[in-house]
Amino acid sequence: MKFFIDTANLEQISQAESMGILDGVTTNPSLMAKEGVKGNKAIEQHYIDICNIVDGDVSAEVLADDYEDIIEEGKRLAALHKKIVVKVPCTANGIRAIKSFSDMGIRTNCTLVFSLGQALLAAKAGASYVSPFVGRLDDVSSNGIELVSRIVNVYRYYGYQTQVLAASIRSVQHIIQCLEVGADVVTSPLSSIMALLDHPLTEKGLAIFNKAAKELA
Ligand code: G3P
């Protein structure tokens, strides 16, 4: 399973990259706004900065809603760097645009996916990735992990090449559950990735070993 970090923060991306376990980055308009990025030039430079840090795909989301503007914006984003994957919301215009991008050889990530039907359309349009939002489904008493599992199974059954990129990850448990149901990618905040390291018995064992090490000195 690939690990992507869900942030536009360059410092966090660098920290995750330095750990040697990072496979890519996902961003969205909220995450970009959080970094105070304003204007097309600054937005484009920020995506290039991210691409220069990470050795993997970088999802850059279109802001446009109608088909023609999505196409124009997506082409511009894809031209920034070979690592850019154009992120497109799962709407009628979005699915139409994803099909056009697929025909152009531009890679896409279909986002804001909350149902198997949406995931089916993303795959049929030729999306490179589909992003089911686990945490936001859980927030409304639905089952985000169950949707990831159903998408994985249906894609495997029909042989769709679209990768399942589990998003809106809120915890270590989400990451582990995505692993167990066969997600291709999980994208999460750095905190959830780092929390995978935490176990009290590791800390306890290290304290014992460090004490013994002093006796060896
Ligand atoms: O970036 C897409 C997704 O991961 C956002 O998740 O935490 O805003 O529900 P979240």
PDB file of C-alpha atoms and ligand atoms in Angstrom:
ATOM      1  CA  MET A   1       0.000   0.000   0.000  1.00  0.00           C
ATOM      2  CA  LYS A   2       1.307   3.443  -0.930  1.00  0.00           C
ATOM      3  CA  PHE A   3       1.457   6.281   1.608  1.00  0.00           C
ATOM      4  CA  PHE A   4       0.487   9.795   0.498  1.00  0.00           C
ATOM      5  CA  ILE A   5       0.416  12.789   2.827  1.00  0.00           C
ATOM      6  CA  ASP A   6      -2.702  14.960   2.765  1.00  0.00           C
ATOM      7  CA  THR A   7      -1.320  18.464   3.141  1.00  0.00           C
ATOM      8  CA  ALA A   8       0.024  21.478   1.233  1.00  0.00           C
ATOM      9  CA  ASN A   9       2.450  22.307   4.045  1.00  0.00           C
ATOM     10  CA  LEU A  10       5.988  22.131   2.633  1.00  0.00           C
ATOM     11  CA  GLU A  11       7.602  21.492   6.031  1.00  0.00           C
ATOM     12  CA  GLN A  12       5.353  18.503   6.792  1.00  0.00           C
ATOM     13  CA  ILE A  13       5.909  17.122   3.280  1.00  0.00           C
ATOM     14  CA  SER A  14       9.682  17.440   3.755  1.00  0.00           C
ATOM     15  CA  GLN A  15       9.471  15.729   7.163  1.00  0.00           C
ATOM     16  CA  ALA A  16       7.480  12.819   5.730  1.00  0.00           C
ATOM     17  CA  GLU A  17       9.819  12.568   2.708  1.00  0.00           C
ATOM     18  CA  SER A  18      12.879  12.453   4.993  1.00  0.00           C
ATOM     19  CA  MET A  19      11.421   9.367   6.711  1.00  0.00           C
ATOM     20  CA  GLY A  20      11.742   7.521   3.413  1.00  0.00           C
ATOM     21  CA  ILE A  21       8.174   6.183   3.456  1.00  0.00           C
ATOM     22  CA  LEU A  22       6.367   8.839   1.391  1.00  0.00           C
ATOM     23  CA  ASP A  23       4.925   7.866  -2.013  1.00  0.00           C
ATOM     24  CA  GLY A  24       3.015  11.031  -2.898  1.00  0.00           C
ATOM     25  CA  VAL A  25       0.986  14.076  -1.835  1.00  0.00           C
ATOM     26  CA  THR A  26      -2.658  15.042  -2.048  1.00  0.00           C
ATOM     27  CA  THR A  27      -3.890  18.598  -1.684  1.00  0.00           C
ATOM     28  CA  ASN A  28      -7.275  20.279  -1.932  1.00  0.00           C
ATOM     29  CA  PRO A  29      -8.459  23.909  -2.007  1.00  0.00           C
ATOM     30  CA  SER A  30      -8.916  23.994   1.806  1.00  0.00           C
ATOM     31  CA  LEU A  31      -5.374  22.689   2.398  1.00  0.00           C
ATOM     32  CA  MET A  32      -3.921  25.207  -0.094  1.00  0.00           C
ATOM     33  CA  ALA A  33      -5.854  28.097   1.493  1.00  0.00           C
ATOM     34  CA  LYS A  34      -4.512  27.000   4.910  1.00  0.00           C
ATOM     35  CA  GLU A  35      -0.971  27.732   3.593  1.00  0.00           C
ATOM     36  CA  GLY A  36      -1.967  31.274   2.626  1.00  0.00           C
ATOM     37  CA  VAL A  37      -1.346  30.675  -1.087  1.00  0.00           C
ATOM     38  CA  LYS A  38      -3.107  33.352  -3.184  1.00  0.00           C
ATOM     39  CA  GLY A  39      -3.327  33.889  -6.960  1.00  0.00           C
ATOM     40  CA  ASN A  40      -2.646  31.544  -9.895  1.00  0.00           C
ATOM     41  CA  LYS A  41       1.103  32.216 -10.036  1.00  0.00           C
ATOM     42  CA  ALA A  42       1.593  31.508  -6.333  1.00  0.00           C
ATOM     43  CA  ILE A  43      -0.627  28.411  -6.512  1.00  0.00           C
ATOM     44  CA  GLU A  44       1.313  27.031  -9.485  1.00  0.00           C
ATOM     45  CA  GLN A  45       4.678  27.744  -7.821  1.00  0.00           C
ATOM     46  CA  HIS A  46       3.490  26.003  -4.648  1.00  0.00           C
ATOM     47  CA  TYR A  47       2.610  22.860  -6.602  1.00  0.00           C
ATOM     48  CA  ILE A  48       6.055  22.960  -8.266  1.00  0.00           C
ATOM     49  CA  ASP A  49       7.664  23.347  -4.825  1.00  0.00           C
ATOM     50  CA  ILE A  50       5.771  20.258  -3.616  1.00  0.00           C
ATOM     51  CA  CYS A  51       6.830  18.292  -6.729  1.00  0.00           C
ATOM     52  CA  ASN A  52      10.458  19.222  -6.024  1.00  0.00           C
ATOM     53  CA  ILE A  53      10.232  17.718  -2.526  1.00  0.00           C
ATOM     54  CA  VAL A  54       8.398  14.437  -3.033  1.00  0.00           C
ATOM     55  CA  ASP A  55       9.394  11.451  -5.172  1.00  0.00           C
ATOM     56  CA  GLY A  56       5.850  10.574  -6.259  1.00  0.00           C
ATOM     57  CA  ASP A  57       2.482  11.783  -7.558  1.00  0.00           C
ATOM     58  CA  VAL A  58       1.095  15.150  -6.431  1.00  0.00           C
ATOM     59  CA  SER A  59      -2.675  15.735  -6.646  1.00  0.00           C
ATOM     60  CA  ALA A  60      -3.567  19.318  -7.600  1.00  0.00           C
ATOM     61  CA  GLU A  61      -7.295  20.084  -7.534  1.00  0.00           C
ATOM     62  CA  VAL A  62      -9.088  22.179 -10.145  1.00  0.00           C
ATOM     63  CA  LEU A  63     -11.159  25.109  -8.831  1.00  0.00           C
ATOM     64  CA  ALA A  64     -13.433  25.382 -11.889  1.00  0.00           C
ATOM     65  CA  ASP A  65     -16.928  23.879 -12.061  1.00  0.00           C
ATOM     66  CA  ASP A  66     -17.898  23.824 -15.747  1.00  0.00           C
ATOM     67  CA  TYR A  67     -16.435  21.410 -18.288  1.00  0.00           C
ATOM     68  CA  GLU A  68     -14.496  23.835 -20.507  1.00  0.00           C
ATOM     69  CA  ASP A  69     -12.889  25.608 -17.532  1.00  0.00           C
ATOM     70  CA  ILE A  70     -11.981  22.294 -15.858  1.00  0.00           C
ATOM     71  CA  ILE A  71     -10.248  21.199 -19.069  1.00  0.00           C
ATOM     72  CA  GLU A  72      -8.356  24.495 -19.419  1.00  0.00           C
ATOM     73  CA  GLU A  73      -7.307  24.523 -15.753  1.00  0.00           C
ATOM     74  CA  GLY A  74      -6.426  20.837 -15.697  1.00  0.00           C
ATOM     75  CA  LYS A  75      -4.188  21.138 -18.763  1.00  0.00           C
ATOM     76  CA  ARG A  76      -2.403  24.067 -17.096  1.00  0.00           C
ATOM     77  CA  LEU A  77      -1.870  22.127 -13.861  1.00  0.00           C
ATOM     78  CA  ALA A  78      -0.665  18.989 -15.668  1.00  0.00           C
ATOM     79  CA  ALA A  79       1.862  21.081 -17.625  1.00  0.00           C
ATOM     80  CA  LEU A  80       3.490  22.315 -14.390  1.00  0.00           C
ATOM     81  CA  HIS A  81       5.313  19.051 -13.640  1.00  0.00           C
ATOM     82  CA  LYS A  82       5.210  15.369 -14.687  1.00  0.00           C
ATOM     83  CA  LYS A  83       4.307  14.416 -11.092  1.00  0.00           C
ATOM     84  CA  ILE A  84       1.067  16.414 -11.159  1.00  0.00           C
ATOM     85  CA  VAL A  85      -2.178  14.426 -11.095  1.00  0.00           C
ATOM     86  CA  VAL A  86      -5.234  16.602 -11.808  1.00  0.00           C
ATOM     87  CA  LYS A  87      -7.794  16.259  -9.009  1.00  0.00           C
ATOM     88  CA  VAL A  88     -11.393  16.615 -10.192  1.00  0.00           C
ATOM     89  CA  PRO A  89     -14.605  16.466  -8.091  1.00  0.00           C
ATOM     90  CA  CYS A  90     -17.061  13.658  -8.900  1.00  0.00           C
ATOM     91  CA  THR A  91     -19.725  15.689 -10.733  1.00  0.00           C
ATOM     92  CA  ALA A  92     -21.261  15.339 -14.215  1.00  0.00           C
ATOM     93  CA  ASN A  93     -18.810  17.912 -15.613  1.00  0.00           C
ATOM     94  CA  GLY A  94     -16.012  16.331 -13.604  1.00  0.00           C
ATOM     95  CA  ILE A  95     -16.590  12.821 -14.950  1.00  0.00           C
ATOM     96  CA  ARG A  96     -16.843  14.186 -18.512  1.00  0.00           C
ATOM     97  CA  ALA A  97     -13.574  16.064 -17.980  1.00  0.00           C
ATOM     98  CA  ILE A  98     -11.858  12.987 -16.481  1.00  0.00           C
ATOM     99  CA  LYS A  99     -12.769  11.009 -19.623  1.00  0.00           C
ATOM    100  CA  SER A 100     -11.327  13.791 -21.801  1.00  0.00           C
ATOM    101  CA  PHE A 101      -8.161  13.957 -19.687  1.00  0.00           C
ATOM    102  CA  SER A 102      -7.831  10.177 -19.941  1.00  0.00           C
ATOM    103  CA  ASP A 103      -8.037  10.446 -23.758  1.00  0.00           C
ATOM    104  CA  MET A 104      -5.328  13.164 -23.624  1.00  0.00           C
ATOM    105  CA  GLY A 105      -3.042  11.047 -21.416  1.00  0.00           C
ATOM    106  CA  ILE A 106      -3.455  13.384 -18.443  1.00  0.00           C
ATOM    107  CA  ARG A 107      -3.644  11.507 -15.123  1.00  0.00           C
ATOM    108  CA  THR A 108      -6.523  12.289 -12.760  1.00  0.00           C
ATOM    109  CA  ASN A 109      -7.754  11.759  -9.209  1.00  0.00           C
ATOM    110  CA  CYS A 110     -11.559  11.718  -8.901  1.00  0.00           C
ATOM    111  CA  THR A 111     -12.320  13.265  -5.514  1.00  0.00           C
ATOM    112  CA  LEU A 112     -15.278  13.853  -3.176  1.00  0.00           C
ATOM    113  CA  VAL A 113     -16.406  10.249  -3.739  1.00  0.00           C
ATOM    114  CA  PHE A 114     -18.938   8.888  -1.233  1.00  0.00           C
ATOM    115  CA  SER A 115     -20.629   5.982  -3.035  1.00  0.00           C
ATOM    116  CA  LEU A 116     -19.895   2.870  -5.102  1.00  0.00           C
ATOM    117  CA  GLY A 117     -21.863   4.385  -7.983  1.00  0.00           C
ATOM    118  CA  GLN A 118     -19.580   7.428  -8.050  1.00  0.00           C
ATOM    119  CA  ALA A 119     -16.527   5.150  -7.907  1.00  0.00           C
ATOM    120  CA  LEU A 120     -17.921   3.133 -10.848  1.00  0.00           C
ATOM    121  CA  LEU A 121     -18.267   6.285 -12.981  1.00  0.00           C
ATOM    122  CA  ALA A 122     -14.731   7.395 -12.036  1.00  0.00           C
ATOM    123  CA  ALA A 123     -13.310   4.055 -13.185  1.00  0.00           C
ATOM    124  CA  LYS A 124     -15.340   4.012 -16.407  1.00  0.00           C
ATOM    125  CA  ALA A 125     -14.103   7.553 -17.185  1.00  0.00           C
ATOM    126  CA  GLY A 126     -10.529   6.333 -16.802  1.00  0.00           C
ATOM    127  CA  ALA A 127      -9.543   8.096 -13.592  1.00  0.00           C
ATOM    128  CA  SER A 128      -6.029   7.181 -12.407  1.00  0.00           C
ATOM    129  CA  TYR A 129      -7.176   7.394  -8.778  1.00  0.00           C
ATOM    130  CA  VAL A 130     -10.519   7.490  -6.965  1.00  0.00           C
ATOM    131  CA  SER A 131     -10.717   9.190  -3.545  1.00  0.00           C
ATOM    132  CA  PRO A 132     -13.446   7.844  -1.256  1.00  0.00           C
ATOM    133  CA  PHE A 133     -13.672  10.111   1.823  1.00  0.00           C
ATOM    134  CA  VAL A 134     -13.583   7.736   4.805  1.00  0.00           C
ATOM    135  CA  GLY A 135     -13.702  10.229   7.676  1.00  0.00           C
ATOM    136  CA  ARG A 136     -16.506  12.337   6.246  1.00  0.00           C
ATOM    137  CA  LEU A 137     -18.664   9.233   5.760  1.00  0.00           C
ATOM    138  CA  ASP A 138     -17.988   8.198   9.361  1.00  0.00           C
ATOM    139  CA  ASP A 139     -18.929  11.758  10.417  1.00  0.00           C
ATOM    140  CA  VAL A 140     -22.474  11.126   9.133  1.00  0.00           C
ATOM    141  CA  SER A 141     -22.763   7.653  10.731  1.00  0.00           C
ATOM    142  CA  SER A 142     -21.976   5.856   7.483  1.00  0.00           C
ATOM    143  CA  ASN A 143     -19.124   3.362   7.101  1.00  0.00           C
ATOM    144  CA  GLY A 144     -16.172   4.800   5.172  1.00  0.00           C
ATOM    145  CA  ILE A 145     -13.981   1.697   5.370  1.00  0.00           C
ATOM    146  CA  GLU A 146     -16.837  -0.484   4.095  1.00  0.00           C
ATOM    147  CA  LEU A 147     -17.073   1.743   0.994  1.00  0.00           C
ATOM    148  CA  VAL A 148     -13.310   1.414   0.397  1.00  0.00           C
ATOM    149  CA  SER A 149     -13.621  -2.371   0.664  1.00  0.00           C
ATOM    150  CA  ARG A 150     -16.580  -2.502  -1.757  1.00  0.00           C
ATOM    151  CA  ILE A 151     -14.748  -0.322  -4.301  1.00  0.00           C
ATOM    152  CA  VAL A 152     -11.616  -2.495  -4.074  1.00  0.00           C
ATOM    153  CA  ASN A 153     -13.665  -5.671  -4.629  1.00  0.00           C
ATOM    154  CA  VAL A 154     -15.711  -4.284  -7.535  1.00  0.00           C
ATOM    155  CA  TYR A 155     -12.618  -2.852  -9.270  1.00  0.00           C
ATOM    156  CA  ARG A 156     -10.815  -6.173  -8.922  1.00  0.00           C
ATOM    157  CA  TYR A 157     -13.843  -8.140 -10.194  1.00  0.00           C
ATOM    158  CA  TYR A 158     -14.198  -5.991 -13.341  1.00  0.00           C
ATOM    159  CA  GLY A 159     -10.470  -5.395 -13.826  1.00  0.00           C
ATOM    160  CA  TYR A 160     -10.607  -1.594 -13.564  1.00  0.00           C
ATOM    161  CA  GLN A 161      -7.124  -0.021 -13.417  1.00  0.00           C
ATOM    162  CA  THR A 162      -8.186   2.961 -11.291  1.00  0.00           C
ATOM    163  CA  GLN A 163      -6.255   2.982  -7.984  1.00  0.00           C
ATOM    164  CA  VAL A 164      -8.288   3.259  -4.759  1.00  0.00           C
ATOM    165  CA  LEU A 165      -6.839   6.215  -2.804  1.00  0.00           C
ATOM    166  CA  ALA A 166      -8.508   6.224   0.631  1.00  0.00           C
ATOM    167  CA  ALA A 167      -8.834   9.837   1.785  1.00  0.00           C
ATOM    168  CA  SER A 168     -10.248  11.828   4.698  1.00  0.00           C
ATOM    169  CA  ILE A 169      -8.234   9.593   7.034  1.00  0.00           C
ATOM    170  CA  ARG A 170      -8.577  10.620  10.673  1.00  0.00           C
ATOM    171  CA  SER A 171      -6.679   7.947  12.644  1.00  0.00           C
ATOM    172  CA  VAL A 172      -4.138   5.117  12.763  1.00  0.00           C
ATOM    173  CA  GLN A 173      -7.114   2.751  12.855  1.00  0.00           C
ATOM    174  CA  HIS A 174      -8.317   4.105   9.507  1.00  0.00           C
ATOM    175  CA  ILE A 175      -4.868   3.472   8.010  1.00  0.00           C
ATOM    176  CA  ILE A 176      -4.763  -0.113   9.340  1.00  0.00           C
ATOM    177  CA  GLN A 177      -8.307  -0.819   8.150  1.00  0.00           C
ATOM    178  CA  CYS A 178      -7.478   0.544   4.672  1.00  0.00           C
ATOM    179  CA  LEU A 179      -4.448  -1.767   4.637  1.00  0.00           C
ATOM    180  CA  GLU A 180      -6.627  -4.750   5.564  1.00  0.00           C
ATOM    181  CA  VAL A 181      -9.275  -4.114   2.904  1.00  0.00           C
ATOM    182  CA  GLY A 182      -6.687  -3.672   0.144  1.00  0.00           C
ATOM    183  CA  ALA A 183      -6.668   0.053  -0.637  1.00  0.00           C
ATOM    184  CA  ASP A 184      -3.922   0.896  -3.156  1.00  0.00           C
ATOM    185  CA  VAL A 185      -3.115   4.176  -1.424  1.00  0.00           C
ATOM    186  CA  VAL A 186      -3.981   5.910   1.822  1.00  0.00           C
ATOM    187  CA  THR A 187      -3.549   9.655   2.156  1.00  0.00           C
ATOM    188  CA  SER A 188      -3.450  11.076   5.658  1.00  0.00           C
ATOM    189  CA  PRO A 189      -2.147  13.890   7.816  1.00  0.00           C
ATOM    190  CA  LEU A 190       1.457  13.496   9.027  1.00  0.00           C
ATOM    191  CA  SER A 191       0.179  12.997  12.583  1.00  0.00           C
ATOM    192  CA  SER A 192      -1.628   9.767  11.653  1.00  0.00           C
ATOM    193  CA  ILE A 193       1.422   8.460   9.784  1.00  0.00           C
ATOM    194  CA  MET A 194       3.725   9.239  12.729  1.00  0.00           C
ATOM    195  CA  ALA A 195       1.243   7.683  15.180  1.00  0.00           C
ATOM    196  CA  LEU A 196       1.830   4.317  13.455  1.00  0.00           C
ATOM    197  CA  LEU A 197       5.187   4.287  15.262  1.00  0.00           C
ATOM    198  CA  ASP A 198       3.692   4.620  18.740  1.00  0.00           C
ATOM    199  CA  HIS A 199       3.435   1.576  21.030  1.00  0.00           C
ATOM    200  CA  PRO A 200       3.951   1.587  24.840  1.00  0.00           C
ATOM    201  CA  LEU A 201       5.810  -1.740  24.761  1.00  0.00           C
ATOM    202  CA  THR A 202       8.338  -0.311  22.288  1.00  0.00           C
ATOM    203  CA  GLU A 203       8.915   2.663  24.581  1.00  0.00           C
ATOM    204  CA  LYS A 204       9.138   0.383  27.631  1.00  0.00           C
ATOM    205  CA  GLY A 205      11.524  -2.027  25.897  1.00  0.00           C
ATOM    206  CA  LEU A 206      13.752   0.805  24.659  1.00  0.00           C
ATOM    207  CA  ALA A 207      14.010   2.222  28.190  1.00  0.00           C
ATOM    208  CA  ILE A 208      15.162  -1.196  29.438  1.00  0.00           C
ATOM    209  CA  PHE A 209      17.703  -1.524  26.606  1.00  0.00           C
ATOM    210  CA  ASN A 210      18.990   2.026  27.163  1.00  0.00           C
ATOM    211  CA  LYS A 211      19.468   1.241  30.882  1.00  0.00           C
ATOM    212  CA  ALA A 212      21.381  -1.928  29.992  1.00  0.00           C
ATOM    213  CA  ALA A 213      23.464   0.015  27.441  1.00  0.00           C
ATOM    214  CA  LYS A 214      24.709   2.273  30.218  1.00  0.00           C
ATOM    215  CA  GLU A 215      25.959  -0.825  32.073  1.00  0.00           C
ATOM    216  CA  LEU A 216      27.886  -1.870  28.971  1.00  0.00           C
ATOM    217  CA  ALA A 217      29.683   1.462  28.715  1.00  0.00           C
TER     218      ALA A 217
HETATM  219  O1  G3P B   1      -7.871  15.972   0.642  1.00  0.00           O
HETATM  220  C1  G3P B   1      -8.961  15.113   0.532  1.00  0.00           C
HETATM  221  C2  G3P B   1      -9.361  14.554   1.864  1.00  0.00           C
HETATM  222  O2  G3P B   1      -8.308  13.776   2.395  1.00  0.00           O
HETATM  223  C3  G3P B   1      -9.797  15.623   2.847  1.00  0.00           C
HETATM  224  O3  G3P B   1     -10.124  15.020   4.055  1.00  0.00           O
HETATM  225  O4  G3P B   1      -9.953  15.599   6.467  1.00  0.00           O
HETATM  226  O5  G3P B   1     -10.938  17.273   4.873  1.00  0.00           O
HETATM  227  O6  G3P B   1     -12.200  15.175   5.453  1.00  0.00           O
HETATM  228  P1  G3P B   1     -10.815  15.819   5.259  1.00  0.00           P
END
